[in-house]
mmCIF file of C-alpha atoms in Angstrom:
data_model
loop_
_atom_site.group_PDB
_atom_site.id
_atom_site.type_symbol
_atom_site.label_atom_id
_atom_site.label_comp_id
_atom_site.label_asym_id
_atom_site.label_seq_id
_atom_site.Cartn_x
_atom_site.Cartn_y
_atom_site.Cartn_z
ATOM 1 C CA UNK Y 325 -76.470 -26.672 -5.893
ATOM 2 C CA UNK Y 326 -74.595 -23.128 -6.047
ATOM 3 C CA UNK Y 327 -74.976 -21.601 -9.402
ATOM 4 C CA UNK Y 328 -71.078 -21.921 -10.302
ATOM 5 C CA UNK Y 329 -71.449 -25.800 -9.765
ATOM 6 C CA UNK Y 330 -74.484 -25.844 -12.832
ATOM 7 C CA UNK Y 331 -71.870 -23.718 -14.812
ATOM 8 C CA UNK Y 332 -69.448 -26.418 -13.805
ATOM 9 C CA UNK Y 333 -71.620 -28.914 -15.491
ATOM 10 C CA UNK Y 334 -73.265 -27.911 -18.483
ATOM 11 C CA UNK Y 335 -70.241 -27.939 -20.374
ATOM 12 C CA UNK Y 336 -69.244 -31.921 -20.004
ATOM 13 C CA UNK Y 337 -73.223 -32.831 -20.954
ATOM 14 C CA UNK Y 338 -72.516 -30.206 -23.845
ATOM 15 C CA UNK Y 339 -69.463 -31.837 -24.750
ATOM 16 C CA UNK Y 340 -70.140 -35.702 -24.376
ATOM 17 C CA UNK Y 341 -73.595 -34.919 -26.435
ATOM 18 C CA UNK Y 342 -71.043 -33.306 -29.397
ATOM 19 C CA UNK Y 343 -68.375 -36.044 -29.312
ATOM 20 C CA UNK Y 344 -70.674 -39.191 -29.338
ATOM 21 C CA UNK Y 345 -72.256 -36.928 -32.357
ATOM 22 C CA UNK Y 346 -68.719 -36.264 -34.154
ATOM 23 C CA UNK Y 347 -66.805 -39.676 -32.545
ATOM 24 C CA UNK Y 348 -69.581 -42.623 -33.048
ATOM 25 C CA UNK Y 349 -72.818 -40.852 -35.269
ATOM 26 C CA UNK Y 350 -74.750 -41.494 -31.794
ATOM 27 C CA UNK Y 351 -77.699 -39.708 -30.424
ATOM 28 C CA UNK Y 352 -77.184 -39.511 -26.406
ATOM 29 C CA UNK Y 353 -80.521 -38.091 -24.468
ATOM 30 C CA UNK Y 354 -79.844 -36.828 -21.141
ATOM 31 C CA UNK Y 355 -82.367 -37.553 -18.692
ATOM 32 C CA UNK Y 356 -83.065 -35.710 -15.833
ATOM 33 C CA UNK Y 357 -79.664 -35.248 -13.513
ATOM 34 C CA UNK Y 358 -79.812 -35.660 -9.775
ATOM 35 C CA UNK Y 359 -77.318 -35.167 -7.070
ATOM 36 C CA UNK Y 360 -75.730 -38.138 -6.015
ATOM 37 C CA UNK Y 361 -75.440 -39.482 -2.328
ATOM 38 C CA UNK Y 362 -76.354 -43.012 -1.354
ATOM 39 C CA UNK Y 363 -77.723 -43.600 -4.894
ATOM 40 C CA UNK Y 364 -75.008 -44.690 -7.067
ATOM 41 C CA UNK Y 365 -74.536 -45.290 -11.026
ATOM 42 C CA UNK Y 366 -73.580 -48.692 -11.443
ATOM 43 C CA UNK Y 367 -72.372 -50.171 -15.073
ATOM 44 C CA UNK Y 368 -69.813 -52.188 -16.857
ATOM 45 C CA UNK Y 369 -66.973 -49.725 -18.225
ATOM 46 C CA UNK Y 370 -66.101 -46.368 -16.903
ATOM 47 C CA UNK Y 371 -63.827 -43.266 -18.006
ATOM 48 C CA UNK Y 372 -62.515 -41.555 -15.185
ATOM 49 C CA UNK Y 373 -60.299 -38.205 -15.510
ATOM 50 C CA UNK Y 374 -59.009 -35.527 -12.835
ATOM 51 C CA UNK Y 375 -59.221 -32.107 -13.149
ATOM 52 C CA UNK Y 376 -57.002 -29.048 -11.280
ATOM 53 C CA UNK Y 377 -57.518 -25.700 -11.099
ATOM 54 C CA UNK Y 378 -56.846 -22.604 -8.998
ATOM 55 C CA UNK Y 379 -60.237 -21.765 -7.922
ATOM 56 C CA UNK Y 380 -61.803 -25.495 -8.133
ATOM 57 C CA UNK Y 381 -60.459 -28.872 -8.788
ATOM 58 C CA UNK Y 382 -62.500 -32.046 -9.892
ATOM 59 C CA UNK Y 383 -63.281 -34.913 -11.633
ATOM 60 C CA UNK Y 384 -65.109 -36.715 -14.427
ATOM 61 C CA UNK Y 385 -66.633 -40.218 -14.772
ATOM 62 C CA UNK Y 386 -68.531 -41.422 -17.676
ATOM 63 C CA UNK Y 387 -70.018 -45.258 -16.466
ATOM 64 C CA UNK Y 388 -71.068 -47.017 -19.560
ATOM 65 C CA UNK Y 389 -73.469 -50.204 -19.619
ATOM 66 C CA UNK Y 390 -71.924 -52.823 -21.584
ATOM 67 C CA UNK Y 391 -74.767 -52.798 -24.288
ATOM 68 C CA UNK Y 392 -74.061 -49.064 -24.636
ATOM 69 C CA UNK Y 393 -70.311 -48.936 -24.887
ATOM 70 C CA UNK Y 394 -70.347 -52.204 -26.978
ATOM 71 C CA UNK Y 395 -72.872 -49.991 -29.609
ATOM 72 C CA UNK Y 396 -70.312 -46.759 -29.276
ATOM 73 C CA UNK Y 397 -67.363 -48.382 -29.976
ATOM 74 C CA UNK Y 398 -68.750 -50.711 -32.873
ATOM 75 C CA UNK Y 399 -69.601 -47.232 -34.333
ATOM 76 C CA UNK Y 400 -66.660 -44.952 -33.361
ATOM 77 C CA UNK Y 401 -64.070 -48.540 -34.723
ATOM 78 C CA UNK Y 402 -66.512 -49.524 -38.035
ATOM 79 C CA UNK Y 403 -66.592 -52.915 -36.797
ATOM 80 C CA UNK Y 404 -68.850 -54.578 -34.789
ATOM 81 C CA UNK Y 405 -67.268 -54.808 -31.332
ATOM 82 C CA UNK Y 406 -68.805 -57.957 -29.222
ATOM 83 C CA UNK Y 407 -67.148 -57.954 -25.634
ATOM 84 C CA UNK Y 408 -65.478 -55.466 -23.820
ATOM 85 C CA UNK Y 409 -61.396 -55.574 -24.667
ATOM 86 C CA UNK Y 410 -58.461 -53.148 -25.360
ATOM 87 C CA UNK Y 411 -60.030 -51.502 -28.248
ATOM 88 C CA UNK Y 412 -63.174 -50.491 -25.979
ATOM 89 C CA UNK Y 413 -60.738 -49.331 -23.180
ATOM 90 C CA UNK Y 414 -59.081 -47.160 -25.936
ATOM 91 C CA UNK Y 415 -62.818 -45.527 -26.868
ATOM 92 C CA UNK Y 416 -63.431 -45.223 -23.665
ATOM 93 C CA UNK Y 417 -59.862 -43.048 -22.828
ATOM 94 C CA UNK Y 418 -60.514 -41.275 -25.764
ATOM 95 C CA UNK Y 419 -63.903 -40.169 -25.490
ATOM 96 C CA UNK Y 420 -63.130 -39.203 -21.682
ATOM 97 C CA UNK Y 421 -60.497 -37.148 -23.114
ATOM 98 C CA UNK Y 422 -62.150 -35.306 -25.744
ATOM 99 C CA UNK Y 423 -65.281 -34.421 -23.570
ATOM 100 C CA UNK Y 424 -62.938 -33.105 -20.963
ATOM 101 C CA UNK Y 425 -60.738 -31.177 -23.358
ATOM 102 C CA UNK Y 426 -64.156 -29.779 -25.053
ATOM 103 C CA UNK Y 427 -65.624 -29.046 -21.367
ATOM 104 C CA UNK Y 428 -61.936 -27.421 -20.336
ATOM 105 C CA UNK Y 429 -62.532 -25.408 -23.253
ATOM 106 C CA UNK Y 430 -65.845 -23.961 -22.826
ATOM 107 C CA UNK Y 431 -64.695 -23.268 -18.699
ATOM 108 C CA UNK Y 432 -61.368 -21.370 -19.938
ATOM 109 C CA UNK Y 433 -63.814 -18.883 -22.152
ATOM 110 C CA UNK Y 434 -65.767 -18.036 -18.297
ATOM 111 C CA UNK Y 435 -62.784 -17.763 -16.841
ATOM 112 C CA UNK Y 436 -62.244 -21.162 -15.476
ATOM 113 C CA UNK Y 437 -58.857 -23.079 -16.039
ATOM 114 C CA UNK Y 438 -58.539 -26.602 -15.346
ATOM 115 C CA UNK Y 439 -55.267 -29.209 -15.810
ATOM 116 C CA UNK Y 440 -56.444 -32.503 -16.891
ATOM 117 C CA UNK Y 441 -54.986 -35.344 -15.694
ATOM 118 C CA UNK Y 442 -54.770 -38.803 -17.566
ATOM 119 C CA UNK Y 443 -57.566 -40.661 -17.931
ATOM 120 C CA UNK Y 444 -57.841 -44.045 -16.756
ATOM 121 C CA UNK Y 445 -60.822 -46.853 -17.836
ATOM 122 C CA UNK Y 446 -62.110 -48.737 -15.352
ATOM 123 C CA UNK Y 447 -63.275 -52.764 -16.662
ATOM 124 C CA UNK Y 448 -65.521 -55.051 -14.343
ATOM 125 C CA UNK Y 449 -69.295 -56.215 -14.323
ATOM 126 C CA UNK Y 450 -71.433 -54.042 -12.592
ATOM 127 C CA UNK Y 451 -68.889 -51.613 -10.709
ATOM 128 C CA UNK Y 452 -69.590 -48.167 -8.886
ATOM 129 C CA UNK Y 453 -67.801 -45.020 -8.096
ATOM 130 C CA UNK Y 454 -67.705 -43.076 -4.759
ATOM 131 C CA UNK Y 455 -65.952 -39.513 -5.064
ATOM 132 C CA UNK Y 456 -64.390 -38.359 -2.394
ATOM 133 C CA UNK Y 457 -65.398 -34.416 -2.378
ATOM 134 C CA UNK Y 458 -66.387 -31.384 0.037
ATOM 135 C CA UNK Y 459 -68.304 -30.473 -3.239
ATOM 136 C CA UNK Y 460 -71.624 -32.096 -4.090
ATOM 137 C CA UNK Y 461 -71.978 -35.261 -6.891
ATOM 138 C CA UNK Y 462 -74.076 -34.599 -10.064
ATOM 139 C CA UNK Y 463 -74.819 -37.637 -12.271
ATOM 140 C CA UNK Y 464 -76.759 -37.368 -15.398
ATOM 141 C CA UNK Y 465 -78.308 -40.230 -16.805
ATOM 142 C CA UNK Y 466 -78.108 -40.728 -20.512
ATOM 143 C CA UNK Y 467 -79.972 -42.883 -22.875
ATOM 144 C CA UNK Y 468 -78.814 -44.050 -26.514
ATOM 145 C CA UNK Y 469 -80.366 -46.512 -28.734
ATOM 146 C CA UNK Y 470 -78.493 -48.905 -27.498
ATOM 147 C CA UNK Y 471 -78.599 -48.884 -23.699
ATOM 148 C CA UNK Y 472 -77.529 -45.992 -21.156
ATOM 149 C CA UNK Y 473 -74.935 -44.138 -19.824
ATOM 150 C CA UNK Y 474 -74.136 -41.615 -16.594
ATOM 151 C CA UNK Y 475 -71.952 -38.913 -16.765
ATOM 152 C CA UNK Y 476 -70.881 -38.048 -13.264
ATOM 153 C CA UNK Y 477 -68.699 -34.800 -12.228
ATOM 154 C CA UNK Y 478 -68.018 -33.571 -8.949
ATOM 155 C CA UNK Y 479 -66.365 -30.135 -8.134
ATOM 156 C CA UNK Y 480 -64.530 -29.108 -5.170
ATOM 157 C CA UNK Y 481 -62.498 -26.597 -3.638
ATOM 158 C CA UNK V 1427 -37.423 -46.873 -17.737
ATOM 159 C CA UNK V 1428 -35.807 -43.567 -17.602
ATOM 160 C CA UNK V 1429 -34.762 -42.494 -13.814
ATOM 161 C CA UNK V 1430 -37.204 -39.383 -13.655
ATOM 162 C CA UNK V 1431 -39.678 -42.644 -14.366
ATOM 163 C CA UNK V 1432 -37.724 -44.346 -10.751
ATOM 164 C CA UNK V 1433 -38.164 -40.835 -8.688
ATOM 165 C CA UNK V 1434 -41.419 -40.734 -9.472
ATOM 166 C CA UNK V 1435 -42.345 -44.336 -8.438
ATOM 167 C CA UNK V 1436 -40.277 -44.500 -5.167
ATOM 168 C CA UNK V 1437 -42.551 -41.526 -3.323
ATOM 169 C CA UNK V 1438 -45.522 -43.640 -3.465
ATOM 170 C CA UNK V 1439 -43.916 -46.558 -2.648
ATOM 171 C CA UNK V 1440 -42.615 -45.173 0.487
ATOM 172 C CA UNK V 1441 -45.727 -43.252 1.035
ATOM 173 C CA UNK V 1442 -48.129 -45.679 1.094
ATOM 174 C CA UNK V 1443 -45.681 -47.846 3.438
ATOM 175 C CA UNK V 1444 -46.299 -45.190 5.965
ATOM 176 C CA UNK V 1445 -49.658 -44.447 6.222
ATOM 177 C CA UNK V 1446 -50.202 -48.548 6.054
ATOM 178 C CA UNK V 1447 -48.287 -49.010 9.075
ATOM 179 C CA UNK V 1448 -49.618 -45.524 11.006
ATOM 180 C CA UNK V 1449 -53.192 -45.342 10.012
ATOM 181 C CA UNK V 1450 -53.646 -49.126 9.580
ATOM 182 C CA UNK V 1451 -50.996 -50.098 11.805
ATOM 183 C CA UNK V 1452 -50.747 -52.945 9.172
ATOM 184 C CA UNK V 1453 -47.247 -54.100 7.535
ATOM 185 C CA UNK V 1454 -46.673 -53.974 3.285
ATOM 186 C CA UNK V 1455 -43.818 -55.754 1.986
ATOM 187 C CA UNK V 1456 -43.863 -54.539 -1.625
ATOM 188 C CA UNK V 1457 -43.175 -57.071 -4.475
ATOM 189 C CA UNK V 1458 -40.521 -56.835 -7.271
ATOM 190 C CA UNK V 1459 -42.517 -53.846 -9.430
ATOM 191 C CA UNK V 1460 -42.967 -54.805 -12.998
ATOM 192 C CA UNK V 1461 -43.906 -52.361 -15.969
ATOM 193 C CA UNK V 1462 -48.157 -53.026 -16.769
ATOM 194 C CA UNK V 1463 -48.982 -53.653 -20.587
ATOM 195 C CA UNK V 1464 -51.211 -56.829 -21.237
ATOM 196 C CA UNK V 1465 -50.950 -57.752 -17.791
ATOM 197 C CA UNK V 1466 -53.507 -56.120 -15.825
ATOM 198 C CA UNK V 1467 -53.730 -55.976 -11.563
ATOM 199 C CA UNK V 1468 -57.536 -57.136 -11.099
ATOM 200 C CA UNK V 1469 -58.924 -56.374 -7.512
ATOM 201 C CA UNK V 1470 -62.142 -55.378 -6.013
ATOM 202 C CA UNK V 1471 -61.671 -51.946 -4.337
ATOM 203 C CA UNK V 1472 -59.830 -49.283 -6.122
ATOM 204 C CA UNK V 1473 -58.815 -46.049 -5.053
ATOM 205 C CA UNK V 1474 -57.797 -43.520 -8.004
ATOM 206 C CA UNK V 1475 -56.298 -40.151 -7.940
ATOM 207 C CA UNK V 1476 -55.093 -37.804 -10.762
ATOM 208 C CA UNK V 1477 -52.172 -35.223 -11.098
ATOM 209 C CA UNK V 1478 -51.173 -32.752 -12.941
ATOM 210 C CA UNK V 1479 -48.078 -31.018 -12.757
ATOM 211 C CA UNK V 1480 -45.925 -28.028 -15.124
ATOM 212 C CA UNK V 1481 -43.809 -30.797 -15.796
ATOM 213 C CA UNK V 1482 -45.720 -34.308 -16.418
ATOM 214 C CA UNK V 1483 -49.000 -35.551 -15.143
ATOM 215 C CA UNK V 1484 -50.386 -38.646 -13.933
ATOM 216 C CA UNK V 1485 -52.483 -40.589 -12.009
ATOM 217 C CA UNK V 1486 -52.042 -43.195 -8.789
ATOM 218 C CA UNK V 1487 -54.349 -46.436 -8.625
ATOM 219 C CA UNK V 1488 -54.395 -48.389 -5.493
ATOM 220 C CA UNK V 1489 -56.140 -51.680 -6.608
ATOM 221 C CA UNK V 1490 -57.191 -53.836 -3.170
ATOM 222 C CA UNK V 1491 -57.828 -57.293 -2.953
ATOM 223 C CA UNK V 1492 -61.696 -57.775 -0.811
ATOM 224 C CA UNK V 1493 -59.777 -59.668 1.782
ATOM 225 C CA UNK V 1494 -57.235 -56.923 2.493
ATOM 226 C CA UNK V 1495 -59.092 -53.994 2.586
ATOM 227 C CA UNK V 1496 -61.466 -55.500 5.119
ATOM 228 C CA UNK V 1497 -58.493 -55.859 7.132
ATOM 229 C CA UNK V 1498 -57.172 -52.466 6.603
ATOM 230 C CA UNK V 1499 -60.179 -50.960 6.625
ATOM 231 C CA UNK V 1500 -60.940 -52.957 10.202
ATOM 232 C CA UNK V 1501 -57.554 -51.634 11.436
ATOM 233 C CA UNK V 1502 -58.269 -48.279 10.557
ATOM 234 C CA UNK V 1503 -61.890 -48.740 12.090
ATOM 235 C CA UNK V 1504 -61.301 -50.156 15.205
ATOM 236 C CA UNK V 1505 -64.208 -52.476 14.327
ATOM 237 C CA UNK V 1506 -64.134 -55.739 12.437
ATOM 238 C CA UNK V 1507 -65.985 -54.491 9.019
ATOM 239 C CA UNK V 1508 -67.292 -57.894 7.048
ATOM 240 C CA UNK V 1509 -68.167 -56.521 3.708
ATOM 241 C CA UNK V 1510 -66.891 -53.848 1.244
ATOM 242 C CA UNK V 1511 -69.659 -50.458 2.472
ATOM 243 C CA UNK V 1512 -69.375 -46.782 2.341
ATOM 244 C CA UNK V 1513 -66.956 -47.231 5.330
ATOM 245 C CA UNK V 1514 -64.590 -48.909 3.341
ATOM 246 C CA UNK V 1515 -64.902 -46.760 0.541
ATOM 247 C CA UNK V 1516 -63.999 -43.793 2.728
ATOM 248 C CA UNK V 1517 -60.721 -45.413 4.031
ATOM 249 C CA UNK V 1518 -59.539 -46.073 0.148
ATOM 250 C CA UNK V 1519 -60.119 -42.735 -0.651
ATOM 251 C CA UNK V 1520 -58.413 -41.107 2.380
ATOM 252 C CA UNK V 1521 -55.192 -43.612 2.305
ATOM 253 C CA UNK V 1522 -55.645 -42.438 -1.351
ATOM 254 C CA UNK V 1523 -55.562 -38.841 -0.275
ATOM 255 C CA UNK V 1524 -52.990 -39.776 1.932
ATOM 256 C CA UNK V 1525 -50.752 -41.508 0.192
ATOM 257 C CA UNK V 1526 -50.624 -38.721 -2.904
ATOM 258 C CA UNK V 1527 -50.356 -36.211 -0.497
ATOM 259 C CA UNK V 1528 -47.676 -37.573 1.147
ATOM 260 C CA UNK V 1529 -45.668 -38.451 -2.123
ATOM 261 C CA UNK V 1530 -46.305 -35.413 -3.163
ATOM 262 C CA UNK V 1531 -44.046 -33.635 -0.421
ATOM 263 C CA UNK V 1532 -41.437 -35.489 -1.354
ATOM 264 C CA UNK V 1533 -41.543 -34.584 -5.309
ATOM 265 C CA UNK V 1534 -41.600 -31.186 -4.159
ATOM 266 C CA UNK V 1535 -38.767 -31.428 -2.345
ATOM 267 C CA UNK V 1536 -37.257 -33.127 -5.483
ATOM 268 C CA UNK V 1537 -38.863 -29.872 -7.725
ATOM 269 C CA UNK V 1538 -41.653 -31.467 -8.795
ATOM 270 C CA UNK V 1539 -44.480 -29.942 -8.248
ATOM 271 C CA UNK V 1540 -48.089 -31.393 -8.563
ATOM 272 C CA UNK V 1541 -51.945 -30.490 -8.010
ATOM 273 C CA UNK V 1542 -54.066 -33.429 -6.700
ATOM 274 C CA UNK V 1543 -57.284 -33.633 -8.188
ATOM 275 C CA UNK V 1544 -60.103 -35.522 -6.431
ATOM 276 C CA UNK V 1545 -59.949 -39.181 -5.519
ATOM 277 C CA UNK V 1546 -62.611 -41.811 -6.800
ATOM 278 C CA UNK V 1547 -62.779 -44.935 -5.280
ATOM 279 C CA UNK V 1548 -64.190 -48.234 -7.570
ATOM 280 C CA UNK V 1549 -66.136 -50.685 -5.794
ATOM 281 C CA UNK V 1550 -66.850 -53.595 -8.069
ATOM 282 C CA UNK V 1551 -65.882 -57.390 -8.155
ATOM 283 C CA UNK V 1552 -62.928 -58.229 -9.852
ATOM 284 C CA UNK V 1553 -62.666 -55.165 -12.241
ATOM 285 C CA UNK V 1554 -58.996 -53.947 -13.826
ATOM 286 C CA UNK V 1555 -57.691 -50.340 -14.741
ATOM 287 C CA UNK V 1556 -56.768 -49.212 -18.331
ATOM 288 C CA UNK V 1557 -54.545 -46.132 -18.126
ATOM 289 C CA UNK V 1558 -54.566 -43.783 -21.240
ATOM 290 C CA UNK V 1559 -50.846 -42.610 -21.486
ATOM 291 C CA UNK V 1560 -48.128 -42.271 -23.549
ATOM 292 C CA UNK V 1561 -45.795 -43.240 -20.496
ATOM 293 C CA UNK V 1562 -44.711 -46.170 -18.930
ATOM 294 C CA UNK V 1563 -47.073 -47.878 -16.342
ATOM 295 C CA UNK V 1564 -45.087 -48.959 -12.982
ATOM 296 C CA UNK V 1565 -47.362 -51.700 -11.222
ATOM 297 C CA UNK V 1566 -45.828 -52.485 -7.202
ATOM 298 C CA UNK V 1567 -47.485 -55.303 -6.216
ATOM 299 C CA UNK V 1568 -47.794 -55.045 -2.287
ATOM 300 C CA UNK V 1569 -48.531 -57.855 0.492
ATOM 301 C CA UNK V 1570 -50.211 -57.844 3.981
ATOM 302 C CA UNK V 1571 -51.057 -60.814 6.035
ATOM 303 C CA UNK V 1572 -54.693 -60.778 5.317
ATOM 304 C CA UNK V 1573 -53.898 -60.163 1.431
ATOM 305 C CA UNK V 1574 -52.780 -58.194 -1.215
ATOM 306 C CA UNK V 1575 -52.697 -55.415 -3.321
ATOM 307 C CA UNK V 1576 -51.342 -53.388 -5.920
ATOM 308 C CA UNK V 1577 -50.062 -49.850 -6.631
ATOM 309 C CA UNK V 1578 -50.127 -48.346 -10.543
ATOM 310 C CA UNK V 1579 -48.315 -45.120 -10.766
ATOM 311 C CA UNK V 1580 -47.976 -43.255 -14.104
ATOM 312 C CA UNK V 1581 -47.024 -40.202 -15.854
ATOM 313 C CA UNK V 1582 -47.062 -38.725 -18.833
ATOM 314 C CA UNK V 1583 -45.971 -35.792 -21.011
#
């Protein structure tokens, strides 16, 4: 992993450990991240955003266990949330859009611009992503109280 | 539906007509489109793209039915493929590829320009996309013999 790819990605964990702070009062842990190839996050909801940029262009996906989103958006709405509906799908879009607009921010001060596309949320049992990139996969695993989360973002040219 | 709204739709339309019948050498008739709100397009392979552009941005989900990617994804092939593998999620994300880049030569021509971020494709039983925009959602829903599947094109501010 080239050195501009870590500075790639320290500024999405950065920014999705400040909005679940700020958004939903919850403590996310990251775990150890690894490179993805055959291994693959699987989970229940995901966030998914593009990215564009003159020297790089990307994209972010935040795969949510049910348990975890269900938690996140009982505390980002102030109601208990039981099953995965619109409301969750908004969370979902909006957190995806915050962490990218945080992480676009933190890039533009290095020197990196990005365009950010629109976010789309992704609803099914048990789905996985595959990104199609010259550029290498890093997922970070994330734990919360209530269940765990992967924050994947791939870079390429 | 305003008619920058009907020049965006009609590039992908056309777009993914073509590389269907040359890649694939497999036939889409596209259905009567109809604007996505409640009703949601649920299939089982999903290829995703986002764009961003100086004057709107967007995204382009092609949701796939098992049954017809398997077909597609055996024309494309040359080899009858039986279940939904890393095979078949390359073919989504390169008729993904393809099908953006192709539309977008034809919104350039039109002097719309756009960047293409990088395409994701969703493997997962059954699972539905949520965009996040403030505009309208086109859904084309598409047949081939061995099945069907849809096309969501959006864009936004």
């Amino acid at each position: 992993m080239s050195t501009m790819k870590v500075e790639f990605v320290n500024p999405f964990l950065e920014s999705i450990i400040n909005v679940l702070a700020t958004m939903a009062n919850t403590e996310a842990k990251p775990d150890k991240p690894f490179l993805k190839s055959e291994k693959s996050a699987k989970g229940d909801v995901t966030g998914i955003i593009g990215l564009t940029g003159e020297k790089a262009k990307g994209s972010l996906a935040i795969t949510f266990t049910e348990p975890a989103i269900l938690y996140i958006a009982s505390q980002m709405l102030g109601e208990t949330v039981l099953r995965v509906d619109a409301s969750v799908a908004d969370c979902v879009g909006e957190i995806t859009n915050m962490v990218t607009g945080g992480a676009k921010k933190i890039l533009s001060e290095r020197g990196y611009t990005f365009d950010m596309a629109i976010p789309s949320t992704i609803i099914g049992e048990n789905h996985s992503i595959i990104h199609k990139t010259s550029g290498r996969i890093i997922c970070i695993p994330f734990e919360t109280l209530a269940g765990s989360f992967f924050v994947e973002v791939c870079f390429g040219e």
